[in-house]
CSV table of C-alpha atoms and ligand atoms in Angstrom, one decimal:
chain,number,residue,atom,x,y,z
R,1,UNK,CA,113.7,-28.1,251.6
R,2,UNK,CA,116.8,-30.3,252.3
R,3,UNK,CA,116.5,-33.7,254.0
R,4,UNK,CA,117.6,-33.4,257.6
R,5,UNK,CA,117.3,-37.0,258.8
R,6,UNK,CA,117.3,-40.2,256.7
R,7,UNK,CA,114.8,-42.0,259.0
R,8,UNK,CA,112.6,-40.6,261.7
R,9,UNK,CA,110.6,-42.9,264.0
R,10,UNK,CA,107.5,-41.6,265.6
R,11,UNK,CA,106.4,-43.5,268.7
R,12,UNK,CA,102.8,-42.9,269.4
R,13,UNK,CA,100.6,-41.8,266.5
R,14,UNK,CA,98.3,-39.2,267.8
R,15,UNK,CA,97.8,-35.4,267.3
R,16,UNK,CA,101.4,-34.4,267.7
R,17,UNK,CA,103.1,-37.3,265.9
R,18,UNK,CA,100.6,-37.2,263.1
R,19,UNK,CA,101.1,-33.5,262.6
R,20,UNK,CA,104.9,-34.0,262.6
R,21,UNK,CA,104.7,-36.7,260.0
R,22,UNK,CA,102.4,-34.6,257.7
R,23,UNK,CA,104.7,-31.6,258.1
R,24,UNK,CA,107.9,-33.5,257.5
R,25,UNK,CA,106.6,-35.3,254.5
R,26,UNK,CA,105.1,-32.2,253.0
R,27,UNK,CA,108.5,-30.4,253.2
R,28,UNK,CA,110.7,-33.4,252.5
R,29,UNK,CA,112.5,-33.1,255.8
R,30,UNK,CA,113.1,-36.9,256.2
R,31,UNK,CA,113.7,-39.6,253.6
R,32,UNK,CA,111.4,-41.9,255.5
R,33,UNK,CA,109.0,-41.4,258.4
R,34,UNK,CA,108.1,-44.6,260.2
R,35,UNK,CA,105.6,-44.9,263.1
R,36,UNK,CA,104.5,-47.2,265.9
R,37,UNK,CA,101.5,-47.1,268.3
R,38,UNK,CA,100.7,-49.7,271.0
R,39,UNK,CA,97.2,-50.5,269.8
R,40,UNK,CA,96.5,-52.5,266.6
R,41,UNK,CA,93.5,-50.1,266.0
R,42,UNK,CA,95.6,-47.0,265.9
R,43,UNK,CA,98.2,-48.7,263.6
R,44,UNK,CA,95.4,-49.8,261.3
R,45,UNK,CA,94.0,-46.3,261.1
R,46,UNK,CA,97.5,-44.9,260.5
R,47,UNK,CA,97.9,-47.3,257.6
R,48,UNK,CA,94.5,-46.6,256.2
R,49,UNK,CA,95.0,-42.9,256.0
R,50,UNK,CA,98.7,-43.1,255.1
R,51,UNK,CA,99.8,-41.1,258.1
R,52,UNK,CA,103.4,-42.2,257.9
R,53,UNK,CA,105.5,-43.8,255.1
R,54,UNK,CA,105.5,-47.1,257.0
R,55,UNK,CA,103.7,-48.3,260.1
R,56,UNK,CA,105.7,-50.8,262.2
R,57,UNK,CA,104.1,-53.6,264.3
R,58,UNK,CA,106.7,-53.5,267.0
R,59,UNK,CA,108.6,-50.8,268.9
R,60,UNK,CA,111.9,-52.5,268.1
R,61,UNK,CA,111.2,-52.5,264.4
R,62,UNK,CA,110.3,-48.8,264.4
R,63,UNK,CA,113.4,-47.6,266.3
R,64,UNK,CA,116.1,-49.8,264.8
R,65,UNK,CA,117.9,-47.8,262.0
R,66,UNK,CA,116.2,-44.6,262.9
R,67,UNK,CA,118.3,-41.5,263.0
R,68,UNK,CA,115.7,-39.6,265.1
R,69,UNK,CA,113.2,-41.3,267.5
R,70,UNK,CA,110.5,-39.0,268.8
R,71,UNK,CA,108.4,-40.2,271.8
R,72,UNK,CA,104.9,-38.8,271.3
R,73,UNK,CA,103.0,-40.7,274.0
R,74,UNK,CA,101.5,-39.3,277.3
R,75,UNK,CA,104.2,-38.0,279.7
R,76,UNK,CA,103.5,-40.8,282.2
R,77,UNK,CA,104.2,-43.5,279.6
R,78,UNK,CA,107.5,-42.2,278.4
R,79,UNK,CA,109.8,-44.0,280.8
R,80,UNK,CA,108.4,-47.5,280.1
R,81,UNK,CA,108.5,-46.9,276.3
R,82,UNK,CA,112.2,-45.6,276.6
R,83,UNK,CA,113.2,-48.7,278.6
R,84,UNK,CA,111.6,-51.0,276.1
R,85,UNK,CA,113.1,-49.4,273.0
R,86,UNK,CA,116.6,-48.7,274.4
R,87,UNK,CA,118.3,-52.0,273.3
R,88,UNK,CA,117.3,-51.4,269.7
R,89,UNK,CA,118.5,-47.8,269.2
R,90,UNK,CA,121.1,-47.1,266.6
R,91,UNK,CA,124.5,-45.8,267.8
R,92,UNK,CA,124.7,-42.1,266.9
R,93,UNK,CA,120.9,-41.7,266.9
R,94,UNK,CA,119.0,-38.8,268.6
R,95,UNK,CA,116.1,-39.5,270.9
R,96,UNK,CA,113.6,-36.7,271.5
R,97,UNK,CA,110.1,-36.3,272.9
R,98,UNK,CA,107.2,-33.9,272.6
R,99,UNK,CA,105.9,-34.1,276.2
R,100,UNK,CA,104.2,-31.1,277.8
R,101,UNK,CA,106.4,-31.5,281.0
R,102,UNK,CA,110.2,-31.7,280.8
R,103,UNK,CA,111.7,-32.3,284.2
R,104,UNK,CA,109.8,-35.5,284.9
R,105,UNK,CA,110.4,-36.8,281.3
R,106,UNK,CA,114.2,-36.3,281.7
R,107,UNK,CA,114.1,-38.2,285.0
R,108,UNK,CA,112.0,-41.0,283.5
R,109,UNK,CA,113.7,-41.3,280.1
R,110,UNK,CA,117.2,-40.1,280.6
R,111,UNK,CA,118.6,-43.2,282.5
R,112,UNK,CA,117.5,-45.5,279.6
R,113,UNK,CA,119.4,-43.6,276.9
R,114,UNK,CA,122.5,-45.6,276.0
R,115,UNK,CA,126.0,-44.2,275.6
R,116,UNK,CA,126.5,-42.7,272.1
R,117,UNK,CA,122.9,-41.6,271.7
R,118,UNK,CA,121.9,-38.0,272.1
R,119,UNK,CA,118.8,-37.2,274.2
R,120,UNK,CA,117.2,-33.8,273.4
R,121,UNK,CA,113.8,-33.3,275.1
R,122,UNK,CA,111.5,-31.0,273.2
R,123,UNK,CA,108.0,-29.5,273.6
R,124,UNK,CA,106.0,-27.9,270.7
R,125,UNK,CA,103.7,-25.3,272.2
R,126,UNK,CA,100.9,-26.1,269.8
R,127,UNK,CA,97.9,-28.3,270.1
R,128,UNK,CA,94.2,-28.7,269.9
R,129,UNK,CA,91.6,-30.4,272.0
R,130,UNK,CA,91.5,-33.3,269.5
R,131,UNK,CA,93.6,-36.5,269.8
R,132,UNK,CA,94.2,-39.7,267.9
R,133,UNK,CA,95.7,-40.6,264.5
R,134,UNK,CA,93.1,-38.7,262.5
R,135,UNK,CA,93.5,-35.4,264.4
R,136,UNK,CA,96.9,-34.3,263.0
R,137,UNK,CA,97.5,-31.6,260.4
R,138,UNK,CA,100.7,-30.3,258.7
R,139,UNK,CA,100.2,-26.7,259.7
R,140,UNK,CA,99.9,-27.3,263.5
R,141,UNK,CA,103.4,-25.9,264.3
R,142,UNK,CA,103.5,-22.9,262.0
R,143,UNK,CA,104.5,-19.8,263.8
R,144,UNK,CA,104.4,-21.6,267.1
R,145,UNK,CA,107.2,-22.0,269.5
R,146,UNK,CA,109.0,-25.3,270.2
R,147,UNK,CA,111.2,-25.4,273.2
R,148,UNK,CA,114.3,-27.6,273.2
R,149,UNK,CA,116.1,-28.7,276.4
R,150,UNK,CA,119.5,-29.7,275.1
R,151,UNK,CA,121.2,-30.6,278.4
R,152,UNK,CA,124.4,-32.6,277.6
R,153,UNK,CA,123.5,-33.3,274.0
R,154,UNK,CA,126.1,-32.7,271.2
R,155,UNK,CA,125.8,-29.3,269.4
R,156,UNK,CA,125.5,-31.0,266.0
R,157,UNK,CA,122.6,-33.1,267.1
R,158,UNK,CA,120.9,-30.1,268.7
R,159,UNK,CA,121.4,-28.1,265.5
R,160,UNK,CA,119.7,-30.9,263.4
R,161,UNK,CA,116.7,-31.1,265.7
R,162,UNK,CA,116.4,-27.3,265.6
R,163,UNK,CA,116.5,-27.4,261.8
R,164,UNK,CA,113.7,-30.0,261.8
R,165,UNK,CA,111.4,-28.0,263.9
R,166,UNK,CA,112.1,-24.8,262.0
R,167,UNK,CA,111.5,-26.8,258.8
R,168,UNK,CA,108.1,-27.7,260.2
R,169,UNK,CA,107.3,-24.0,260.6
R,170,UNK,CA,108.1,-23.5,264.3
R,171,UNK,CA,110.2,-20.9,266.1
R,172,UNK,CA,112.7,-22.6,268.3
R,173,UNK,CA,114.0,-21.6,271.8
R,174,UNK,CA,116.2,-23.4,274.3
R,175,UNK,CA,115.8,-23.4,278.0
R,176,UNK,CA,116.4,-25.7,281.0
R,177,UNK,CA,113.8,-28.1,282.2
R,178,UNK,CA,112.8,-26.3,285.5
R,179,UNK,CA,112.3,-23.0,283.7
R,180,UNK,CA,110.2,-24.7,281.0
R,181,UNK,CA,108.0,-26.4,283.6
R,182,UNK,CA,107.4,-23.1,285.5
R,183,UNK,CA,106.7,-21.1,282.3
R,184,UNK,CA,104.2,-23.8,281.1
R,185,UNK,CA,102.6,-24.0,284.5
R,186,UNK,CA,101.7,-20.3,284.1
R,187,UNK,CA,100.8,-20.3,280.4
R,188,UNK,CA,99.2,-23.7,279.9
R,189,UNK,CA,98.8,-26.1,282.8
R,190,UNK,CA,97.1,-23.9,285.4
R,191,UNK,CA,94.8,-22.3,282.8
R,192,UNK,CA,93.7,-25.8,281.8
R,193,UNK,CA,93.0,-26.6,285.4
R,194,UNK,CA,90.9,-23.5,285.8
R,195,UNK,CA,89.0,-24.3,282.6
R,196,UNK,CA,88.3,-27.9,283.9
R,197,UNK,CA,87.1,-26.4,287.2
R,198,UNK,CA,84.8,-23.8,285.6
R,199,UNK,CA,83.2,-26.3,283.3
R,200,UNK,CA,82.7,-28.7,286.3
R,201,UNK,CA,81.1,-25.9,288.3
R,202,UNK,CA,78.8,-24.9,285.4
R,203,UNK,CA,77.9,-28.6,284.9
R,204,UNK,CA,76.7,-28.8,288.5
R,205,UNK,CA,74.8,-25.6,288.1
R,206,UNK,CA,73.1,-26.8,284.9
R,207,UNK,CA,71.2,-29.3,286.9
R,208,UNK,CA,69.7,-26.4,288.8
R,209,UNK,CA,69.0,-24.1,285.9
R,210,UNK,CA,67.9,-26.6,283.3
R,211,UNK,CA,70.5,-26.2,280.6
R,212,UNK,CA,70.6,-22.4,280.7
R,213,UNK,CA,74.4,-22.5,281.0
R,214,UNK,CA,74.7,-24.2,277.7
R,215,UNK,CA,71.9,-22.2,276.0
R,216,UNK,CA,73.4,-18.8,276.9
R,217,UNK,CA,77.1,-19.7,276.8
R,218,UNK,CA,78.9,-16.9,275.2
R,219,UNK,CA,82.4,-17.1,273.8
R,220,UNK,CA,84.2,-17.0,277.2
R,221,UNK,CA,82.5,-20.1,278.6
R,222,UNK,CA,82.6,-21.9,275.2
R,223,UNK,CA,86.4,-21.4,275.1
R,224,UNK,CA,86.5,-23.0,278.5
R,225,UNK,CA,84.5,-26.0,277.3
R,226,UNK,CA,86.9,-26.4,274.3
R,227,UNK,CA,89.9,-26.4,276.6
R,228,UNK,CA,88.2,-28.8,279.1
R,229,UNK,CA,87.5,-31.2,276.2
R,230,UNK,CA,91.3,-31.9,276.0
R,231,UNK,CA,92.5,-35.5,276.4
R,232,UNK,CA,92.0,-36.7,280.0
R,233,UNK,CA,95.0,-39.0,280.0
R,234,UNK,CA,97.4,-36.4,278.7
R,235,UNK,CA,96.3,-33.8,281.2
R,236,UNK,CA,96.2,-36.2,284.2
R,237,UNK,CA,99.9,-36.9,283.4
R,238,UNK,CA,100.7,-33.2,283.0
R,239,UNK,CA,99.5,-32.4,286.5
R,240,UNK,CA,101.0,-35.5,288.1
R,241,UNK,CA,104.3,-34.7,286.5
R,242,UNK,CA,104.5,-31.0,286.9
R,243,UNK,CA,103.2,-31.0,290.4
R,244,UNK,CA,105.6,-28.5,292.0
R,245,UNK,CA,105.3,-25.7,289.5
R,246,UNK,CA,101.5,-26.1,289.1
R,247,UNK,CA,101.0,-26.0,292.8
R,248,UNK,CA,103.2,-22.9,293.1
R,249,UNK,CA,101.2,-21.0,290.4
R,250,UNK,CA,97.9,-22.3,291.8
R,251,UNK,CA,98.8,-20.8,295.2
R,252,UNK,CA,99.5,-17.4,293.6
R,253,UNK,CA,96.3,-17.7,291.6
R,254,UNK,CA,94.3,-18.4,294.7
R,255,UNK,CA,95.8,-15.3,296.5
R,256,UNK,CA,94.9,-13.1,293.6
R,257,UNK,CA,91.4,-14.5,293.3
R,258,UNK,CA,90.8,-13.9,297.0
R,259,UNK,CA,92.0,-10.3,296.5
R,260,UNK,CA,89.5,-9.8,293.7
R,261,UNK,CA,86.8,-11.5,295.7
R,262,UNK,CA,87.5,-9.1,298.6
R,263,UNK,CA,87.4,-6.1,296.1
R,264,UNK,CA,84.0,-7.2,294.9
R,265,UNK,CA,82.7,-7.7,298.4
R,266,UNK,CA,84.0,-4.3,299.6
R,267,UNK,CA,83.0,-2.4,296.4
R,268,UNK,CA,86.6,-1.6,295.6
R,269,UNK,CA,86.1,-0.6,292.0
R,270,UNK,CA,89.5,1.0,291.7
R,271,UNK,CA,91.2,-2.3,292.5
R,272,UNK,CA,89.1,-4.1,289.9
R,273,UNK,CA,89.6,-1.4,287.3
R,274,UNK,CA,93.4,-1.3,287.8
R,275,UNK,CA,93.6,-5.1,287.7
R,276,UNK,CA,91.6,-5.4,284.5
R,277,UNK,CA,93.6,-2.6,282.8
R,278,UNK,CA,96.8,-4.5,283.6
R,279,UNK,CA,95.4,-7.8,282.1
R,280,UNK,CA,94.1,-6.1,279.0
R,281,UNK,CA,97.6,-4.9,278.2
R,282,UNK,CA,98.9,-8.5,278.5
R,283,UNK,CA,96.3,-9.6,276.0
R,284,UNK,CA,97.4,-6.9,273.6
R,285,UNK,CA,101.0,-8.0,274.0
R,286,UNK,CA,100.1,-11.6,273.0
R,287,UNK,CA,98.3,-10.4,269.8
R,288,UNK,CA,101.2,-8.1,268.9
R,289,UNK,CA,103.6,-11.1,269.2
R,290,UNK,CA,101.4,-13.0,266.7
R,291,UNK,CA,100.7,-15.8,269.1
R,292,UNK,CA,96.8,-15.8,268.9
R,293,UNK,CA,95.4,-17.8,266.1
R,294,UNK,CA,92.0,-16.2,266.6
R,295,UNK,CA,93.3,-12.6,266.3
R,296,UNK,CA,93.1,-11.0,262.8
R,297,UNK,CA,96.8,-10.4,262.6
R,298,UNK,CA,97.8,-14.0,263.4
R,299,UNK,CA,101.0,-15.0,261.6
R,300,UNK,CA,101.8,-11.5,260.4
R,301,UNK,CA,104.7,-9.5,261.6
R,302,UNK,CA,103.2,-6.6,263.5
R,303,UNK,CA,103.8,-3.2,262.0
R,304,UNK,CA,105.9,-0.8,263.9
R,305,UNK,CA,104.0,2.0,265.7
R,306,UNK,CA,105.2,5.4,264.5
T,401,NAP,P1,97.2,-38.4,271.5
T,401,NAP,O1,96.6,-37.8,270.2
T,401,NAP,O2,96.2,-38.9,272.5
T,401,NAP,O3,98.1,-39.7,271.1
T,401,NAP,C1,98.8,-40.4,272.1
T,401,NAP,C2,99.5,-41.6,271.5
T,401,NAP,O4,100.2,-42.2,272.6
T,401,NAP,C3,98.6,-42.6,270.9
T,401,NAP,O5,99.2,-43.2,269.7
T,401,NAP,C4,98.5,-43.7,272.0
T,401,NAP,O6,98.5,-45.0,271.4
T,401,NAP,C5,99.8,-43.6,272.7
T,401,NAP,N1,99.8,-44.0,274.1
T,401,NAP,C6,98.8,-43.6,275.0
T,401,NAP,N2,99.1,-44.2,276.2
T,401,NAP,C7,100.2,-45.0,276.0
T,401,NAP,C8,100.9,-45.8,276.9
T,401,NAP,N3,100.6,-46.0,278.1
T,401,NAP,N4,102.0,-46.5,276.3
T,401,NAP,C9,102.3,-46.3,275.0
T,401,NAP,N5,101.7,-45.5,274.2
T,401,NAP,C10,100.6,-44.9,274.7
T,401,NAP,O7,98.2,-37.5,272.2
T,401,NAP,P2,99.0,-36.2,271.7
T,401,NAP,O8,98.1,-35.0,271.9
T,401,NAP,O9,99.6,-36.4,270.4
T,401,NAP,O10,100.1,-36.0,272.8
T,401,NAP,C11,101.3,-36.8,272.8
T,401,NAP,C12,102.3,-36.0,273.7
T,401,NAP,O11,102.5,-34.7,273.2
T,401,NAP,C13,102.0,-36.0,275.1
T,401,NAP,O12,103.1,-36.2,275.9
T,401,NAP,C14,101.5,-34.5,275.3
T,401,NAP,O13,101.9,-34.1,276.6
T,401,NAP,C15,102.3,-33.8,274.3
T,401,NAP,N6,101.7,-32.6,273.7
T,401,NAP,C16,100.4,-32.5,273.5
T,401,NAP,C17,99.8,-31.4,273.0
T,401,NAP,C18,98.3,-31.3,272.8
T,401,NAP,O14,97.8,-30.2,272.8
T,401,NAP,N7,97.7,-32.3,272.5
T,401,NAP,C19,100.6,-30.2,272.8
T,401,NAP,C20,102.0,-30.3,273.0
T,401,NAP,C21,102.5,-31.5,273.5
T,401,NAP,P3,97.1,-45.7,271.1
T,401,NAP,O15,96.4,-44.8,270.1
T,401,NAP,O16,97.5,-47.0,270.5
T,401,NAP,O17,96.3,-45.8,272.4
């Protein structure tokens, strides 16, 4: 594949940055991928496993001469990192990020981006519950969506960033930050909160039932525990920075939960059946769109029904 950027700087060397580096280097999308992380420990690990072409010991060193700088740190840390790196950015460079929230990142990072540098926030909808420099893998973005929020950025810069994500295997969409944050509150942020809650409830219960919850946990609960094992810093920052949309969706969720609770109490089987029929159809839609890695047809274009 053709080289898209001469030098890409990854700031933060965890799951997402590591996966980007491995994918870019596998496919020759950048001549050089450099990386920086705040802790000496992470930088040493990145060097040891050859995660990027070159590990830099300072933020300034990493971003100077980079054509693309990608912030891959927790959402709450993005503003401070942007402020510190801003004086060293190359004119004509593009700054992007991979944060799970877009509105708050734009508010925190945007004011630090100098004239002549394009800022294109991005969010790959791909991840695992693992974190750190050893957790990345080149296939993470394959057949996943990456959302770009181009704002005022130049069309050429947007086209290059789109080509990079497509080169790493992702499908790319563009939307505005508010819409992104609402969509993600529904599809990712609130479900994570529910998983955290359910695992917390079960943990309380375990004290009563002497580990039966773990012993008899079937796939449903085990999936919750996997989601609830996600990085606490990242998810704290997601909720603190996508407050409005998450609270909106949580409000609706609570209303629906009360309706189901009432149906159970009053023995309204029709309500329950109709509700579960509707949700089952949604699940089928996700599988048909090829967006469930656990489904047998993951990654395949669905056959047309005759
Ligand atoms: P990660 O594996 O935990 O790595 C985070 C990196 O950020 C580490 O290199 C860490 O440095 C650095 N960092 C942490 N706190 C920092 C601070 N206060 N200042 C400067 N650097 C700091 O995280 P990740 O999963 O790659 O997530 C990175 C970003 O991608 C987040 O914004 C997250 O919202 C977004 N994202 C995550 C997922 C997912 O499923 N994980 C999916 C899509 C988007 P040290 O190692 O030196 O501490």
